Amino acid sequence: MNARSQTFELELEGHQVDEAVASIFHTVLLHRCLGKFCYKQEVSYSVGTVGYEDVDCDFIDFTYVRCSSHNLDRTLKSEITGFSEALRGNEGPGQGQISLEFFQKKKTRWPFQSECIPWEVWNVRLQLIKLNNENERQLYREKIGELLSEKILYVAEVMNRHEYVPKMPNHSELDLIFDTTYPDVQPYLFKLSFTTSGPSMSSVGSTVKKLIKETLSF
């Protein structure tokens, strides 16, 4: 199976990385989480509800919606923070990519472990920038808010397409499709990974100047 993938590219100041990545990945998981399954028989089940909450960003003019699951948020925050710190470290390259991958497991014969088969991957490729003053910084936080709004709408558009997702499993196969370790939500199996040595993005400086110039022209 070939996993479908989506890649977003952003240029950000270091303190904006955590919020920007979280807004995209939480939005994806909002569509890839279900309520907890309660099986009555092997193939008969009911699905619980999922709570939602608004999140206001501190360093970007943007508000997004995420599942109100403390444990799920903690999972994402741990990986995103590691990525952000690697990007901003003294020896860091200032560019990199973080990925959210959904997969399903396929049983294999003993003593081999289950095979993990990815079916959807979301990538965020980032380049760090440094703005000259607070005026530029304020203009840019507004522009990034607008860009994130466009990307969130695109996520919703992708989710509405009739594309492959694993079929609902029987009780005995639940753990092959969903992560059942969370007490309040049941996301499709996923993992996060990042690299700070990914492909570079060209013309970052000119892109930033262009965005600021366009904002000033309004």
Short mmCIF file of N, CA and C in Angstrom, two decimals, residues 34-50 168-172 174-175 178-180 182-186:
data_model
loop_
_atom_site.label_atom_id
_atom_site.label_comp_id
_atom_site.label_asym_id
_atom_site.label_seq_id
_atom_site.Cartn_x
_atom_site.Cartn_y
_atom_site.Cartn_z
N LEU A 34 -11.85 9.11 17.10
CA LEU A 34 -13.23 8.74 17.39
C LEU A 34 -13.39 8.63 18.90
N GLY A 35 -14.64 8.50 19.34
CA GLY A 35 -14.88 8.23 20.74
C GLY A 35 -14.49 6.79 21.06
N LYS A 36 -14.43 6.48 22.32
CA LYS A 36 -14.06 5.12 22.73
C LYS A 36 -15.11 4.12 22.26
N PHE A 37 -14.64 2.99 21.75
CA PHE A 37 -15.53 1.92 21.31
C PHE A 37 -15.96 1.07 22.51
N CYS A 38 -17.23 0.73 22.54
CA CYS A 38 -17.74 -0.18 23.56
C CYS A 38 -18.41 -1.35 22.82
N TYR A 39 -17.74 -2.50 22.83
CA TYR A 39 -18.24 -3.67 22.09
C TYR A 39 -19.24 -4.46 22.94
N LYS A 40 -20.37 -4.78 22.30
CA LYS A 40 -21.36 -5.63 22.93
C LYS A 40 -21.17 -7.08 22.50
N GLN A 41 -20.74 -7.24 21.26
CA GLN A 41 -20.37 -8.54 20.72
C GLN A 41 -19.14 -8.33 19.85
N GLU A 42 -18.66 -9.37 19.20
CA GLU A 42 -17.45 -9.27 18.40
C GLU A 42 -17.57 -8.20 17.30
N VAL A 43 -18.75 -8.06 16.69
CA VAL A 43 -18.92 -7.11 15.59
C VAL A 43 -19.96 -6.04 15.91
N SER A 44 -20.44 -5.97 17.14
CA SER A 44 -21.45 -5.00 17.53
C SER A 44 -20.87 -4.06 18.58
N TYR A 45 -20.95 -2.75 18.30
CA TYR A 45 -20.32 -1.80 19.22
C TYR A 45 -21.04 -0.45 19.16
N SER A 46 -20.80 0.34 20.18
CA SER A 46 -21.24 1.73 20.20
C SER A 46 -20.01 2.61 20.34
N VAL A 47 -20.13 3.85 19.91
CA VAL A 47 -18.98 4.77 19.93
C VAL A 47 -19.31 5.95 20.84
N GLY A 48 -18.39 6.26 21.75
CA GLY A 48 -18.57 7.37 22.66
C GLY A 48 -18.37 8.72 21.97
N THR A 49 -18.51 9.78 22.74
CA THR A 49 -18.37 11.13 22.20
C THR A 49 -16.94 11.65 22.39
N VAL A 50 -16.60 12.65 21.59
CA VAL A 50 -15.29 13.30 21.69
C VAL A 50 -15.50 14.77 22.04
N MET A 168 -13.67 -0.34 9.86
CA MET A 168 -13.92 -0.54 11.28
C MET A 168 -13.66 -2.01 11.65
N PRO A 169 -12.86 -2.25 12.68
CA PRO A 169 -12.44 -3.62 12.99
C PRO A 169 -13.41 -4.36 13.90
N ASN A 170 -13.29 -5.68 13.91
CA ASN A 170 -13.94 -6.48 14.94
C ASN A 170 -13.22 -6.24 16.26
N HIS A 171 -13.84 -6.67 17.34
CA HIS A 171 -13.26 -6.44 18.67
C HIS A 171 -11.85 -6.99 18.78
N SER A 172 -11.62 -8.17 18.26
CA SER A 172 -10.32 -8.82 18.38
C SER A 172 -9.23 -8.12 17.57
N LEU A 174 -9.19 -4.63 17.13
CA LEU A 174 -9.27 -3.21 17.42
C LEU A 174 -7.89 -2.56 17.52
N ASP A 175 -6.97 -3.24 18.20
CA ASP A 175 -5.63 -2.68 18.42
C ASP A 175 -4.77 -2.68 17.16
N PHE A 178 -6.65 1.05 15.84
CA PHE A 178 -6.77 2.21 16.72
C PHE A 178 -5.81 2.12 17.90
N ASP A 179 -5.45 3.30 18.43
CA ASP A 179 -4.68 3.38 19.67
C ASP A 179 -5.68 3.43 20.82
N THR A 180 -5.75 2.38 21.59
CA THR A 180 -6.75 2.26 22.66
C THR A 180 -6.20 2.65 24.02
N TYR A 182 -5.58 5.70 25.16
CA TYR A 182 -6.09 6.96 25.70
C TYR A 182 -7.45 6.72 26.37
N PRO A 183 -7.69 7.33 27.53
CA PRO A 183 -8.93 7.07 28.26
C PRO A 183 -10.15 7.77 27.70
N ASP A 184 -9.96 8.83 26.89
CA ASP A 184 -11.09 9.66 26.48
C ASP A 184 -11.29 9.76 24.98
N VAL A 185 -10.30 9.35 24.19
CA VAL A 185 -10.43 9.37 22.73
C VAL A 185 -9.80 8.10 22.16
N GLN A 186 -10.09 7.83 20.90
CA GLN A 186 -9.54 6.64 20.26
C GLN A 186 -9.06 7.01 18.85
#
